[in-house]
GROMACS .gro file of C-alpha atoms in nm:
model
  206
    1MET     CA    1  -0.841   8.619   0.931
    2THR     CA    2  -0.644   8.574   1.237
    3TYR     CA    3  -0.680   8.385   1.554
    4ALA     CA    4  -0.511   8.499   1.891
    5ILE     CA    5  -0.366   8.254   2.104
    6GLN     CA    6  -0.187   8.377   2.411
    7GLU     CA    7   0.107   8.598   2.255
    8LEU     CA    8   0.078   8.447   1.911
    9VAL     CA    9  -0.153   8.506   1.621
   10ILE     CA   10  -0.231   8.217   1.373
   11ARG     CA   11  -0.348   8.281   1.039
   12HIS     CA   12  -0.410   8.125   0.715
   13VAL     CA   13  -0.080   8.186   0.496
   14SER     CA   14  -0.121   8.323   0.128
   15PRO     CA   15   0.111   8.189  -0.179
   16PHE     CA   16   0.308   8.507  -0.140
   17ASP     CA   17   0.473   8.376   0.174
   18THR     CA   18   0.651   8.112   0.015
   19GLU     CA   19   1.004   8.218   0.046
   20GLU     CA   20   0.959   8.293   0.414
   21ILE     CA   21   0.776   7.945   0.491
   22THR     CA   22   1.067   7.776   0.310
   23ASP     CA   23   1.330   7.948   0.519
   24LEU     CA   24   1.157   7.861   0.831
   25VAL     CA   25   1.116   7.498   0.779
   26ALA     CA   26   1.468   7.470   0.624
   27ALA     CA   27   1.604   7.648   0.936
   28ALA     CA   28   1.394   7.428   1.165
   29MET     CA   29   1.437   7.104   0.978
   30TRP     CA   30   1.790   7.102   0.809
   31ASP     CA   31   2.000   6.916   1.094
   32GLY     CA   32   1.736   6.672   1.193
   33PRO     CA   33   1.748   6.294   1.190
   34VAL     CA   34   1.610   6.229   0.868
   35ALA     CA   35   1.794   6.539   0.716
   36ARG     CA   36   2.121   6.400   0.832
   37TRP     CA   37   2.038   6.045   0.713
   38LEU     CA   38   1.954   6.209   0.372
   39HIS     CA   39   2.295   6.442   0.359
   40PRO     CA   40   2.534   6.320   0.629
   41ASP     CA   41   2.780   6.614   0.499
   42ALA     CA   42   2.653   6.925   0.730
   43ALA     CA   43   2.760   7.177   0.464
   44GLU     CA   44   2.596   7.000   0.166
   45ARG     CA   45   2.278   6.940   0.377
   46ARG     CA   46   2.249   7.312   0.463
   47ARG     CA   47   2.315   7.421   0.090
   48LEU     CA   48   2.058   7.158  -0.027
   49SER     CA   49   1.778   7.192   0.239
   50PRO     CA   50   1.583   7.503   0.101
   51GLY     CA   51   1.540   7.376  -0.239
   52TYR     CA   52   1.403   7.037  -0.116
   53PHE     CA   53   1.148   7.188   0.126
   54GLU     CA   54   1.044   7.459  -0.126
   55ILE     CA   55   0.887   7.177  -0.319
   56PHE     CA   56   0.657   7.067  -0.054
   57VAL     CA   57   0.582   7.458   0.094
   58GLU     CA   58   0.461   7.542  -0.273
   59TYR     CA   59   0.274   7.216  -0.308
   60ALA     CA   60   0.093   7.277   0.021
   61LEU     CA   61   0.028   7.632  -0.053
   62GLN     CA   62  -0.165   7.526  -0.371
   63TYR     CA   63  -0.349   7.211  -0.247
   64GLY     CA   64  -0.310   7.215   0.107
   65GLU     CA   65  -0.384   7.423   0.430
   66VAL     CA   66  -0.094   7.631   0.575
   67TYR     CA   67  -0.107   7.799   0.907
   68SER     CA   68   0.181   8.018   1.043
   69THR     CA   69   0.239   8.175   1.394
   70ALA     CA   70   0.365   8.509   1.444
   71ASP     CA   71   0.448   8.742   1.740
   72ALA     CA   72   0.176   8.952   1.804
   73ASP     CA   73   0.407   9.261   1.842
   74ASP     CA   74   0.603   9.233   1.556
   75GLY     CA   75   0.436   8.977   1.307
   76ARG     CA   76   0.726   8.785   1.254
   77MET     CA   77   0.678   8.413   1.160
   78CYS     CA   78   0.810   8.201   1.415
   79GLY     CA   79   0.623   7.857   1.318
   80VAL     CA   80   0.425   7.670   1.048
   81ALA     CA   81   0.201   7.379   0.972
   82LEU     CA   82   0.156   7.241   0.644
   83TRP     CA   83  -0.139   7.008   0.623
   84PHE     CA   84  -0.303   6.837   0.338
   85PRO     CA   85  -0.683   6.736   0.353
   86LEU     CA   86  -0.674   6.408   0.206
   87THR     CA   87  -1.068   6.343   0.222
   88ALA     CA   88  -1.049   6.392  -0.149
   89MET     CA   89  -0.783   6.309  -0.436
   90ILE     CA   90  -0.526   6.582  -0.507
   91PRO     CA   91  -0.279   6.567  -0.797
   92PRO     CA   92   0.070   6.488  -0.694
   93PRO     CA   93   0.348   6.754  -0.736
   94MET     CA   94   0.399   6.887  -1.059
   95ASP     CA   95   0.732   6.759  -1.217
   96TYR     CA   96   0.825   6.604  -0.855
   97GLU     CA   97   1.086   6.348  -0.978
   98ARG     CA   98   1.289   6.607  -1.152
   99ARG     CA   99   1.257   6.877  -0.893
  100VAL     CA  100   1.351   6.640  -0.596
  101LYS     CA  101   1.653   6.503  -0.804
  102GLU     CA  102   1.783   6.842  -0.853
  103ALA     CA  103   1.729   6.937  -0.477
  104SER     CA  104   1.853   6.637  -0.311
  105ASP     CA  105   2.162   6.594  -0.566
  106THR     CA  106   2.366   6.288  -0.442
  107ALA     CA  107   2.104   6.221  -0.190
  108PHE     CA  108   1.828   6.124  -0.467
  109HIS     CA  109   1.837   5.774  -0.417
  110ARG     CA  110   1.772   5.792  -0.012
  111VAL     CA  111   1.498   6.035  -0.081
  112GLN     CA  112   1.327   5.765  -0.313
  113GLN     CA  113   1.380   5.515  -0.017
  114LEU     CA  114   1.204   5.782   0.197
  115ASP     CA  115   0.921   5.839  -0.016
  116ALA     CA  116   0.863   5.473  -0.053
  117ALA     CA  117   0.880   5.379   0.303
  118LEU     CA  118   0.646   5.681   0.398
  119GLU     CA  119   0.385   5.592   0.106
  120GLY     CA  120   0.405   5.225   0.237
  121GLU     CA  121   0.267   5.308   0.572
  122HIS     CA  122   0.037   5.590   0.472
  123PRO     CA  123  -0.340   5.511   0.566
  124LEU     CA  124  -0.604   5.495   0.282
  125ASP     CA  125  -0.885   5.620   0.494
  126PRO     CA  126  -0.970   5.974   0.441
  127HIS     CA  127  -0.777   6.207   0.687
  128HIS     CA  128  -0.573   6.526   0.697
  129TYR     CA  129  -0.216   6.470   0.689
  130LEU     CA  130   0.043   6.707   0.891
  131ALA     CA  131   0.346   6.701   0.646
  132PHE     CA  132   0.547   6.952   0.852
  133LEU     CA  133   0.542   7.129   1.187
  134ALA     CA  134   0.824   7.360   1.204
  135VAL     CA  135   0.927   7.627   1.474
  136ARG     CA  136   1.213   7.854   1.431
  137PRO     CA  137   1.515   7.777   1.636
  138GLY     CA  138   1.546   7.981   1.952
  139ARG     CA  139   1.152   7.969   1.976
  140GLN     CA  140   1.115   7.608   2.031
  141ASN     CA  141   0.960   7.460   2.370
  142GLU     CA  142   0.745   7.774   2.399
  143GLY     CA  143   0.410   7.613   2.304
  144ILE     CA  144   0.415   7.730   1.938
  145GLY     CA  145   0.366   7.375   1.815
  146SER     CA  146   0.101   7.303   2.028
  147ALA     CA  147  -0.074   7.595   1.947
  148LEU     CA  148  -0.064   7.504   1.571
  149LEU     CA  149  -0.193   7.162   1.642
  150ASP     CA  150  -0.470   7.264   1.864
  151ARG     CA  151  -0.568   7.521   1.592
  152HIS     CA  152  -0.619   7.249   1.320
  153HIS     CA  153  -0.744   6.974   1.546
  154SER     CA  154  -1.043   7.177   1.660
  155ARG     CA  155  -1.158   7.191   1.322
  156LEU     CA  156  -1.099   6.831   1.262
  157ASP     CA  157  -1.303   6.750   1.568
  158ARG     CA  158  -1.579   6.922   1.489
  159ALA     CA  159  -1.603   6.772   1.129
  160GLY     CA  160  -1.520   6.432   1.260
  161ILE     CA  161  -1.205   6.397   1.058
  162PRO     CA  162  -0.893   6.197   1.176
  163ALA     CA  163  -0.524   6.301   1.125
  164TYR     CA  164  -0.204   6.148   1.028
  165LEU     CA  165   0.155   6.232   1.047
  166GLU     CA  166   0.504   6.080   1.075
  167ALA     CA  167   0.711   6.171   1.398
  168ASN     CA  168   1.110   6.178   1.320
  169ASP     CA  169   1.226   6.184   1.661
  170PRO     CA  170   1.110   6.067   2.031
  171ARG     CA  171   1.072   6.434   2.131
  172ASN     CA  172   0.814   6.516   1.855
  173ARG     CA  173   0.667   6.176   1.902
  174ASP     CA  174   0.593   6.222   2.275
  175LEU     CA  175   0.440   6.583   2.170
  176TYR     CA  176   0.209   6.431   1.969
  177LEU     CA  177   0.133   6.162   2.197
  178ARG     CA  178  -0.005   6.456   2.444
  179HIS     CA  179  -0.203   6.572   2.159
  180GLY     CA  180  -0.404   6.277   2.118
  181TYR     CA  181  -0.228   6.065   1.859
  182GLN     CA  182  -0.131   5.693   1.901
  183VAL     CA  183   0.162   5.520   1.748
  184ARG     CA  184   0.061   5.304   1.436
  185SER     CA  185   0.367   5.155   1.334
  186VAL     CA  186   0.740   5.226   1.342
  187ILE     CA  187   0.900   5.296   0.974
  188GLU     CA  188   1.244   5.177   0.944
  189LEU     CA  189   1.488   5.355   0.695
  190PRO     CA  190   1.773   5.157   0.549
  191ASP     CA  191   2.069   5.232   0.795
  192GLY     CA  192   1.871   5.520   0.915
  193PRO     CA  193   1.656   5.665   1.208
  194PRO     CA  194   1.322   5.556   1.303
  195LEU     CA  195   1.018   5.726   1.214
  196TRP     CA  196   0.687   5.696   1.395
  197SER     CA  197   0.360   5.678   1.219
  198MET     CA  198   0.082   5.811   1.424
  199TRP     CA  199  -0.304   5.852   1.399
  200ARG     CA  200  -0.536   6.063   1.592
  201ALA     CA  201  -0.899   5.987   1.586
  202PRO     CA  202  -1.149   6.292   1.612
  203MET     CA  203  -1.214   6.363   1.968
  204GLY     CA  204  -1.581   6.451   2.089
  205LEU     CA  205  -1.656   6.792   2.190
  206SER     CA  206  -1.795   6.868   2.522
   0.00000   0.00000   0.00000
């Protein structure tokens, strides 16, 4: 099923889109603040990013809810949102430690620090968790991220379900604030950038 929003099409994603989604997420996030903290060397960061993000893309396609945006004229994917419905227990990623160790290489210890920091702040109340919101470079600041957020928030609001995420830079934080999120805490990484844990209560429908 597809949903037309302005010039975009938002759709649920099938498992057959794994490679395309991974490429998009890596392109959008390989040079972000957390990625630079994990891998200060740009060449190593670019080389390893796809393998790292592939773990989470596969996990979301199996246990989460994935939406993508595509241009209405050519169908090319330009944005993606990876959600996990944490209203019930889901299993952890299969063989996670081995896979993330291979994918992160020399940054494995920092990945462990990142995982521990995120887990320490993650709420226990039932909610949907936005793991990644990625927009292809060159298509950012066009409202694509907002369209993806609005699509899933409308479902959450109808069901009375809150949402949670971590923002990794001030621009993203401000985007989420505009969409009804509030900052719960600031997550400090060792010698690294801050992350903002953010919670969105379901909004009443008029």
